[in-house]
Amino acid sequence: MTDFSDLITGYHRFRSTEYRRQHERWAELSEGQSPRVMVIACSDSRVDPAQIFDTSPGEIFVVRNIANLVPPFELGGGRHGVSAALEFAVTQLEVPEIVVMGHGMCGGVHAAMTRSFQGKAPGAGGFIAHWVDMLDEARERIVAEHGEGPEAIRALELETVRVSIANLRTFPCIPEREAAGRLKIHGAYFAIAEGVLHVMDANGGFGPA
């Protein structure tokens, strides 16, 4: 199992290899960033977007959370971490593309499907329950069609991408940029067991990249 001391060892490897190899790139990045793509992905340790897309430092602006969800645009209450990251990427960095990437074996989707944290207090699962309840409507529709087995889980994993994209478009800065041709939104799904990336088409279906 990796612990903090292993991370420090990894840092020293990075300093002596990759950092030296890409020293000019890091010097350039010290002046600022200009990523072309924002990736919204899950916090799951198995689905690192930089690794899956084989990117170099500074190429993608990433926000990760449970089940790669984007909340709808809202002004009231609480802290808005995903909304702030989205606003920064779109209005300040002016990224021309956004990718929402779901994945297989998603614990957040499992929590949404089983409602295992429902009724729990914050700090004991309540924060998780309130976050994944963004999938409640999709869950009801999928359960009615597929039941609650593996097929339903896979369907809900894909639906996280569609839900997040729909919620993205509730932010005023998104549709206006799409309409002007300044922003494109993509959906993707990484199947961990097979190591295959599936890309969403214009009709909301997914196929191997």
Tab-separated table of C-alpha atoms in Angstrom:
chain	number	residue	atom	x	y	z
A	1	MET	CA	0.000	0.000	0.000
A	2	THR	CA	1.249	3.466	-0.867
A	3	ASP	CA	1.646	5.865	2.057
A	4	PHE	CA	2.976	9.411	2.368
A	5	SER	CA	6.606	8.300	2.526
A	6	ASP	CA	6.093	6.493	-0.796
A	7	LEU	CA	4.731	9.715	-2.252
A	8	ILE	CA	7.853	11.576	-1.157
A	9	THR	CA	10.006	8.871	-2.751
A	10	GLY	CA	7.974	9.300	-5.920
A	11	TYR	CA	8.506	13.047	-5.778
A	12	HIS	CA	12.281	12.550	-5.717
A	13	ARG	CA	12.009	10.246	-8.744
A	14	PHE	CA	9.978	12.930	-10.495
A	15	ARG	CA	12.547	15.624	-9.663
A	16	SER	CA	15.423	13.540	-10.979
A	17	THR	CA	13.699	12.274	-14.142
A	18	GLU	CA	10.534	13.871	-15.546
A	19	TYR	CA	11.137	17.343	-14.135
A	20	ARG	CA	14.626	17.444	-15.605
A	21	ARG	CA	13.454	15.993	-18.911
A	22	GLN	CA	10.715	18.609	-19.230
A	23	HIS	CA	12.530	21.469	-17.539
A	24	GLU	CA	11.781	23.899	-20.364
A	25	ARG	CA	8.100	23.012	-20.184
A	26	TRP	CA	8.000	23.665	-16.431
A	27	ALA	CA	9.816	26.961	-16.914
A	28	GLU	CA	7.160	27.939	-19.453
A	29	LEU	CA	4.354	26.880	-17.098
A	30	SER	CA	5.804	29.029	-14.324
A	31	GLU	CA	4.660	32.009	-16.408
A	32	GLY	CA	1.035	30.828	-16.547
A	33	GLN	CA	-1.286	28.166	-17.918
A	34	SER	CA	-3.340	27.916	-21.090
A	35	PRO	CA	-4.937	24.457	-21.186
A	36	ARG	CA	-7.122	23.706	-24.186
A	37	VAL	CA	-9.388	21.200	-22.446
A	38	MET	CA	-11.198	21.034	-19.127
A	39	VAL	CA	-11.847	17.491	-17.885
A	40	ILE	CA	-14.524	16.784	-15.285
A	41	ALA	CA	-13.830	13.340	-13.848
A	42	CYS	CA	-14.400	11.167	-10.804
A	43	SER	CA	-12.138	11.278	-7.756
A	44	ASP	CA	-11.717	7.497	-8.030
A	45	SER	CA	-8.011	6.654	-7.706
A	46	ARG	CA	-8.174	4.360	-10.742
A	47	VAL	CA	-9.225	6.964	-13.294
A	48	ASP	CA	-6.600	9.690	-13.484
A	49	PRO	CA	-7.406	11.748	-16.614
A	50	ALA	CA	-3.768	12.765	-17.133
A	51	GLN	CA	-2.799	9.095	-17.284
A	52	ILE	CA	-5.731	7.916	-19.384
A	53	PHE	CA	-5.240	10.685	-21.953
A	54	ASP	CA	-1.423	10.569	-21.667
A	55	THR	CA	-1.093	14.328	-21.301
A	56	SER	CA	1.838	16.522	-20.361
A	57	PRO	CA	1.827	19.097	-17.545
A	58	GLY	CA	-0.364	22.096	-18.297
A	59	GLU	CA	-2.411	20.461	-21.060
A	60	ILE	CA	-5.664	19.762	-19.206
A	61	PHE	CA	-7.533	21.609	-16.458
A	62	VAL	CA	-9.071	18.952	-14.228
A	63	VAL	CA	-11.802	18.976	-11.598
A	64	ARG	CA	-12.596	15.677	-9.898
A	65	ASN	CA	-15.397	14.726	-7.528
A	66	ILE	CA	-17.601	11.798	-6.556
A	67	ALA	CA	-19.209	10.349	-9.716
A	68	ASN	CA	-17.911	13.153	-11.969
A	69	LEU	CA	-21.022	15.225	-11.327
A	70	VAL	CA	-21.729	18.837	-12.222
A	71	PRO	CA	-24.433	20.446	-10.090
A	72	PRO	CA	-26.987	22.685	-11.805
A	73	PHE	CA	-26.443	26.435	-11.766
A	74	GLU	CA	-27.661	27.811	-8.443
A	75	LEU	CA	-26.898	30.846	-6.329
A	76	GLY	CA	-27.994	29.906	-2.834
A	77	GLY	CA	-26.173	28.359	0.098
A	78	GLY	CA	-22.984	26.437	0.560
A	79	ARG	CA	-19.676	26.446	-1.263
A	80	HIS	CA	-19.646	25.841	-4.982
A	81	GLY	CA	-16.343	24.114	-5.732
A	82	VAL	CA	-17.271	22.551	-9.066
A	83	SER	CA	-19.096	25.685	-10.172
A	84	ALA	CA	-16.081	27.835	-9.284
A	85	ALA	CA	-13.708	25.550	-11.197
A	86	LEU	CA	-16.050	25.567	-14.179
A	87	GLU	CA	-16.377	29.339	-14.089
A	88	PHE	CA	-12.597	29.747	-13.883
A	89	ALA	CA	-11.920	27.363	-16.764
A	90	VAL	CA	-14.555	28.847	-19.063
A	91	THR	CA	-14.464	32.571	-18.317
A	92	GLN	CA	-10.848	33.060	-17.248
A	93	LEU	CA	-8.826	30.396	-19.050
A	94	GLU	CA	-11.359	30.326	-21.909
A	95	VAL	CA	-10.915	26.628	-22.601
A	96	PRO	CA	-12.482	25.750	-25.966
A	97	GLU	CA	-13.461	22.199	-24.959
A	98	ILE	CA	-14.918	20.428	-21.927
A	99	VAL	CA	-14.916	16.655	-21.424
A	100	VAL	CA	-17.120	14.947	-18.829
A	101	MET	CA	-15.702	11.476	-18.178
A	102	GLY	CA	-17.544	8.771	-16.283
A	103	HIS	CA	-16.131	5.337	-15.519
A	104	GLY	CA	-16.894	1.732	-14.666
A	105	MET	CA	-17.140	0.370	-11.127
A	106	CYS	CA	-17.994	3.836	-9.792
A	107	GLY	CA	-18.566	3.870	-6.036
A	108	GLY	CA	-20.603	7.058	-6.258
A	109	VAL	CA	-22.962	5.479	-8.758
A	110	HIS	CA	-23.248	2.401	-6.542
A	111	ALA	CA	-24.178	4.694	-3.634
A	112	ALA	CA	-26.798	6.405	-5.792
A	113	MET	CA	-28.260	3.107	-6.956
A	114	THR	CA	-28.362	1.418	-3.536
A	115	ARG	CA	-29.093	4.607	-1.574
A	116	SER	CA	-26.761	3.164	1.043
A	117	PHE	CA	-26.071	6.555	2.668
A	118	GLN	CA	-29.624	7.846	2.652
A	119	GLY	CA	-30.608	9.267	6.044
A	120	LYS	CA	-27.019	9.376	7.306
A	121	ALA	CA	-25.724	12.441	9.119
A	122	PRO	CA	-23.100	14.681	7.467
A	123	GLY	CA	-19.722	13.166	8.254
A	124	ALA	CA	-21.203	9.669	8.294
A	125	GLY	CA	-22.298	9.506	4.671
A	126	GLY	CA	-24.759	12.383	4.530
A	127	PHE	CA	-22.572	14.548	2.339
A	128	ILE	CA	-22.239	11.651	-0.110
A	129	ALA	CA	-25.983	11.030	-0.108
A	130	HIS	CA	-26.788	14.678	-0.783
A	131	TRP	CA	-24.219	14.834	-3.590
A	132	VAL	CA	-25.323	11.736	-5.486
A	133	ASP	CA	-29.017	12.570	-5.121
A	134	MET	CA	-28.447	14.572	-8.302
A	135	LEU	CA	-28.880	11.165	-9.958
A	136	ASP	CA	-32.228	10.352	-8.305
A	137	GLU	CA	-34.362	11.139	-11.349
A	138	ALA	CA	-32.101	9.145	-13.662
A	139	ARG	CA	-32.009	6.303	-11.125
A	140	GLU	CA	-35.784	5.988	-11.020
A	141	ARG	CA	-35.986	5.847	-14.805
A	142	ILE	CA	-33.199	3.272	-15.083
A	143	VAL	CA	-34.504	1.056	-12.276
A	144	ALA	CA	-37.922	1.010	-13.946
A	145	GLU	CA	-36.291	-0.247	-17.150
A	146	HIS	CA	-33.423	-2.435	-15.947
A	147	GLY	CA	-34.025	-3.267	-12.280
A	148	GLU	CA	-31.114	-2.739	-9.882
A	149	GLY	CA	-28.501	-5.201	-11.168
A	150	PRO	CA	-25.225	-4.774	-13.115
A	151	GLU	CA	-27.011	-3.603	-16.266
A	152	ALA	CA	-28.656	-0.790	-14.301
A	153	ILE	CA	-25.361	0.195	-12.674
A	154	ARG	CA	-23.674	0.456	-16.087
A	155	ALA	CA	-26.610	2.487	-17.425
A	156	LEU	CA	-26.423	4.875	-14.468
A	157	GLU	CA	-22.645	5.224	-14.877
A	158	LEU	CA	-23.250	6.398	-18.434
A	159	GLU	CA	-26.085	8.605	-17.282
A	160	THR	CA	-23.762	10.541	-14.954
A	161	VAL	CA	-22.157	11.963	-18.070
A	162	ARG	CA	-25.476	12.993	-19.642
A	163	VAL	CA	-26.761	14.487	-16.375
A	164	SER	CA	-23.576	16.490	-15.888
A	165	ILE	CA	-23.634	17.794	-19.448
A	166	ALA	CA	-27.271	18.834	-19.055
A	167	ASN	CA	-26.357	20.628	-15.830
A	168	LEU	CA	-23.371	22.288	-17.499
A	169	ARG	CA	-25.767	23.916	-19.930
A	170	THR	CA	-27.697	25.565	-17.083
A	171	PHE	CA	-24.693	27.863	-16.516
A	172	PRO	CA	-25.249	31.015	-18.626
A	173	CYS	CA	-21.617	31.119	-19.760
A	174	ILE	CA	-21.886	27.684	-21.410
A	175	PRO	CA	-24.739	27.890	-23.983
A	176	GLU	CA	-23.719	31.364	-25.105
A	177	ARG	CA	-20.214	30.116	-25.886
A	178	GLU	CA	-21.526	26.971	-27.553
A	179	ALA	CA	-23.845	29.055	-29.736
A	180	ALA	CA	-20.930	31.261	-30.756
A	181	GLY	CA	-18.790	28.247	-31.662
A	182	ARG	CA	-16.276	29.031	-28.913
A	183	LEU	CA	-16.923	25.944	-26.782
A	184	LYS	CA	-17.506	22.247	-27.452
A	185	ILE	CA	-18.680	19.717	-24.870
A	186	HIS	CA	-17.813	16.025	-25.052
A	187	GLY	CA	-18.848	12.984	-23.053
A	188	ALA	CA	-16.640	9.957	-22.366
A	189	TYR	CA	-16.658	6.801	-20.269
A	190	PHE	CA	-13.635	4.750	-19.228
A	191	ALA	CA	-14.260	1.040	-18.709
A	192	ILE	CA	-11.692	0.093	-16.079
A	193	ALA	CA	-11.860	-3.672	-16.554
A	194	GLU	CA	-11.160	-3.452	-20.287
A	195	GLY	CA	-9.096	-0.266	-20.316
A	196	VAL	CA	-11.308	1.075	-23.109
A	197	LEU	CA	-12.473	4.673	-23.516
A	198	HIS	CA	-15.979	5.133	-24.913
A	199	VAL	CA	-16.975	8.461	-26.452
A	200	MET	CA	-20.487	9.902	-26.484
A	201	ASP	CA	-22.026	10.707	-29.846
A	202	ALA	CA	-24.447	13.471	-30.745
A	203	ASN	CA	-27.419	11.262	-29.813
A	204	GLY	CA	-26.098	10.444	-26.349
A	205	GLY	CA	-24.910	6.937	-27.206
A	206	PHE	CA	-21.437	5.640	-26.378
A	207	GLY	CA	-18.953	3.752	-28.530
A	208	PRO	CA	-15.235	2.859	-28.317
A	209	ALA	CA	-12.887	5.713	-29.233
